[in-house]
XYZ file of C-alpha atoms in Angstrom:
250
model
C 149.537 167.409 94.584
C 145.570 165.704 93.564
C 146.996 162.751 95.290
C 148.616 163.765 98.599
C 151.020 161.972 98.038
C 153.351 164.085 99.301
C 154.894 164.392 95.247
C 154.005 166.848 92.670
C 151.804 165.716 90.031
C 154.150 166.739 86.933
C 157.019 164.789 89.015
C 154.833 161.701 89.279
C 153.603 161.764 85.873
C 157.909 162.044 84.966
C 158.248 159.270 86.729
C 155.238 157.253 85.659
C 156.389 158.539 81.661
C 160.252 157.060 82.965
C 159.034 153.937 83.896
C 156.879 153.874 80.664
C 160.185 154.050 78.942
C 161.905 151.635 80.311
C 159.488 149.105 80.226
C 159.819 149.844 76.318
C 162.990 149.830 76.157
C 162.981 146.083 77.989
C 160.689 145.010 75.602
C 162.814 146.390 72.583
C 165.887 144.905 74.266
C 163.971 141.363 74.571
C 162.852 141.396 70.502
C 166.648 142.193 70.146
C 167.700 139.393 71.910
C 164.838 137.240 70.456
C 165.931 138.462 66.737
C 169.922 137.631 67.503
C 169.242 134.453 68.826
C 167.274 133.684 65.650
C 169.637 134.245 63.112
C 170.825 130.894 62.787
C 167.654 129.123 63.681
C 168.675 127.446 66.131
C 167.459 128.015 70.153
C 169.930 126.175 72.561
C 169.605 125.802 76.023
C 171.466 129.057 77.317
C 170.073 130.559 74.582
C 166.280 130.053 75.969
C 167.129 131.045 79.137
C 168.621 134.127 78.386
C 165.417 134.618 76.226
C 163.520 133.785 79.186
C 165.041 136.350 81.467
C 164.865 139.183 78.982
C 160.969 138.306 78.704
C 160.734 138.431 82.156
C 162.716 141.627 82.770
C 160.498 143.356 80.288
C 157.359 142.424 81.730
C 158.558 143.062 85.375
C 159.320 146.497 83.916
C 156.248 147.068 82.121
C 154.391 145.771 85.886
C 155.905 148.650 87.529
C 155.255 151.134 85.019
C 151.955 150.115 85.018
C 151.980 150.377 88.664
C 152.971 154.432 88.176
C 150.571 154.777 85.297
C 147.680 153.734 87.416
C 148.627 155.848 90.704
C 148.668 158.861 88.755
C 145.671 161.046 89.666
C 142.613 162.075 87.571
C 143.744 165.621 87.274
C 146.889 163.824 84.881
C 143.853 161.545 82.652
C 145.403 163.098 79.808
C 148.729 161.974 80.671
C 147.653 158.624 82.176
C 145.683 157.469 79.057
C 148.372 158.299 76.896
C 150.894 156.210 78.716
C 148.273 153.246 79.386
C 148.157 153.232 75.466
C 152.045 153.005 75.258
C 151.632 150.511 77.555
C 148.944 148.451 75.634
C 151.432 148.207 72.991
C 153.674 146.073 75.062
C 152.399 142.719 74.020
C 153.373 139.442 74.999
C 153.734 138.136 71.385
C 156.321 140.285 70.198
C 158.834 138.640 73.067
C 156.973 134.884 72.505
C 160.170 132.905 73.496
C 160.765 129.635 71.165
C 161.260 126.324 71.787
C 164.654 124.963 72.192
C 165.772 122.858 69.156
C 169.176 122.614 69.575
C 169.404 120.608 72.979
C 172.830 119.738 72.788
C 174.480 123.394 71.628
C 176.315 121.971 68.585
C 175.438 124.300 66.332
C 173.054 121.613 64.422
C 169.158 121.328 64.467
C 168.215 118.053 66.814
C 166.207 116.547 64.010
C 169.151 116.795 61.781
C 171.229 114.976 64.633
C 168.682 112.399 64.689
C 168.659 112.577 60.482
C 172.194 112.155 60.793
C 172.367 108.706 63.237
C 168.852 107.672 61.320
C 170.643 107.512 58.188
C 173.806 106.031 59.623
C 172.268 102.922 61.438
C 170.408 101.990 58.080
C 174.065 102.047 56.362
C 175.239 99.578 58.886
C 171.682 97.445 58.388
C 172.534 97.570 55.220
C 176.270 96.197 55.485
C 174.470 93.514 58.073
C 172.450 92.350 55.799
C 175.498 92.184 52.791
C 177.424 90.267 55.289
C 174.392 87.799 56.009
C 173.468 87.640 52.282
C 177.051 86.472 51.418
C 177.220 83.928 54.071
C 173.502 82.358 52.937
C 175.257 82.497 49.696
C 178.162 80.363 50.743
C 176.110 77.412 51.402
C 177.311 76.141 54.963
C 180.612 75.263 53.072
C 183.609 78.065 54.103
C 187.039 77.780 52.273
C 190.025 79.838 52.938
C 188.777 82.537 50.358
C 185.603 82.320 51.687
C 186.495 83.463 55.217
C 188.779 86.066 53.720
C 185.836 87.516 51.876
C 183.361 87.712 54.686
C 184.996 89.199 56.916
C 186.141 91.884 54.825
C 182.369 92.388 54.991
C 182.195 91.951 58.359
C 185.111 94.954 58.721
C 182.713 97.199 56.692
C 179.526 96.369 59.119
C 181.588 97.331 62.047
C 182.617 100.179 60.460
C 179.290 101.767 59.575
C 178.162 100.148 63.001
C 181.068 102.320 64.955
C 179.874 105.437 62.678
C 176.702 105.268 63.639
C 177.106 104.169 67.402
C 178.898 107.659 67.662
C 175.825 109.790 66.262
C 173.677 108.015 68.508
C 175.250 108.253 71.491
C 175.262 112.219 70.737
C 171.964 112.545 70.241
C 170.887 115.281 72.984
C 168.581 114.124 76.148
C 165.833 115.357 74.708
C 165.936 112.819 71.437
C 165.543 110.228 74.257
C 163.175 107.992 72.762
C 164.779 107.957 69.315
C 168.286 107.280 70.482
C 166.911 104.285 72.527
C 164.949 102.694 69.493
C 168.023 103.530 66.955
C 170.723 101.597 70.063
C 168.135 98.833 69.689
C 168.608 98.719 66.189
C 172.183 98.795 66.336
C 172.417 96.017 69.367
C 170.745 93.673 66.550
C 173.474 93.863 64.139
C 176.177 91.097 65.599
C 176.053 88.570 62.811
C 179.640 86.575 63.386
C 181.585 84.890 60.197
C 181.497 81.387 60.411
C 184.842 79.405 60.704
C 186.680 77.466 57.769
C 185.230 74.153 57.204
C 186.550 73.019 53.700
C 190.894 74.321 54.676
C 191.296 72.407 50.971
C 188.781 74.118 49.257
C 187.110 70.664 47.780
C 183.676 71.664 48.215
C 183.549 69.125 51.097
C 183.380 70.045 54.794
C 186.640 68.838 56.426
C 184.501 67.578 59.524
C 183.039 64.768 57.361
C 185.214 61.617 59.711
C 182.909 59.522 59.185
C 182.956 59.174 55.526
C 186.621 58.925 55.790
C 186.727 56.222 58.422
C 184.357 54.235 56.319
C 186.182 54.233 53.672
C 189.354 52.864 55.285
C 187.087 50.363 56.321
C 185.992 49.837 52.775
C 189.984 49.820 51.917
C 190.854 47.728 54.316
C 188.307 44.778 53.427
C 189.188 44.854 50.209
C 192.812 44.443 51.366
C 191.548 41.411 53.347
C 189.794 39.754 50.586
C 193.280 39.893 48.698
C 195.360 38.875 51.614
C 192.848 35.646 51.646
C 192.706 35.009 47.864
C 196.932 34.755 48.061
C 196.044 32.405 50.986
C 193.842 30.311 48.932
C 196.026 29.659 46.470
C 198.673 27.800 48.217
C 201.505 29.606 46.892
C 200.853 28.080 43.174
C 199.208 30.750 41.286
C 198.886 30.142 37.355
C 198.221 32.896 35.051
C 194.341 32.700 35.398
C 195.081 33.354 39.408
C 197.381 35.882 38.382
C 194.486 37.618 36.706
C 192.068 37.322 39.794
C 194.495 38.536 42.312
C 195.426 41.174 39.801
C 191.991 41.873 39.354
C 191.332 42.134 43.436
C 194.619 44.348 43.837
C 193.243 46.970 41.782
């Protein structure tokens, strides 16, 4: 007993070798994990911390081993620097926990999430800018057929804009500032289909009253100067007033 410790030496070196074991043994249990969790590439959340936890384990473990190794007394060197070497070997970069890249646990990388929504709010853009396009193209004139045709575009940008609202929205906290710039994007799209303004599809906008009124004006003074040209003639009209009344009638 070198130490007084009130322990034989070959028992303390036992139990320093035990501990030396199961500190390896953490460790090997901790690449394990780390090698499982790795097979698809992807880290979730729970999967980090029980990553974390097995990394811990192992080096609380290896602490107390370390602890034995070093109480052991100088009549056990031989022992003690063979353990400190098995020891040594225990090194933190073999149990180097990864980042987590799968925030949300569905089984998908986050920057193919964010791919996925990316890609989806520049199909609705896209349909946007159809939809505008088609109602530049129109000319501030909408018929019947012209309203029918927009908003089967505008169907198609709500569409792609309800597609892509959903990816966004499950984009995991951690894509934070992504999903806030791609929901800004998305907010811009609310072009609205103007209403029908030519119902008879002349190539005239029904709203135009006034031309109308003046042109029962127009119809109606003519009308007057016929009405006093009958007048005028004192109800004896002889074939050249025929002609000039004709000629005012039409």
């Amino acid at each position: 007993d070198a130490d007084s410790n009130g322990v034989l030496d070959s028992t303390d070196v036992a139990a320093a070798t035990a501990a030396v074991v199961a500190a390896e043994q953490a460790y090997q249990a901790a690449k394990d994990a780390l090698t499982t969790a790795n097979t698809d590439g992807l880290i979730n959340p729970a999967e980090k911390a029980a990553l974390e936890q097995a990394k811990a384990d192992a080096e609380a473990a290896k602490a107390a081993a370390q602890a034995k190794v070093d109480a052991l007394p100088s009549t056990e060197q031989t022992a003690k620097d063979a353990l400190d070497a098995r020891l040594d070997a225990l090194t933190d970069p073999v149990i180097t926990v990864p980042a987590v890249n799968d925030a949300d646990s569905n089984g998908v990388l986050d920057s193919t999430d964010v791919a996925a929504a990316t890609a989806a709010v520049v199909a609705a853009e896209e349909a946007e800018q159809d939809l505008i396009d088609a109602i530049a193209d129109k000319g501030g004139i909408i018929n019947p057929a012209d309203k029918a045709e927009l908003d089967a575009l505008k169907a198609a940008v709500d569409t792609a804009k309800g597609t892509a609202q959903g990816l966004v929205n499950a984009l995991p906290a951690s894509e934070a500032a992504k999903q806030t710039e791609l929901q800004g994007r998305l907010d811009d799209l609310n072009t609205t289909v103007p209403a029908v303004n030519d119902t008879d599809s002349d190539g005239v906008i029904d709203s135009n009253v006034a031309a109308a009124e003046a042109a029962v004006v127009a119809a109606e003074a003519a009308e007057q100067d016929l009405i006093d040209a009958i007048a005028g003639k004192g109800g004896i009209i002889n074939p050249a007033d025929k002609a000039e009344l004709d000629a005012l009638k039409a």
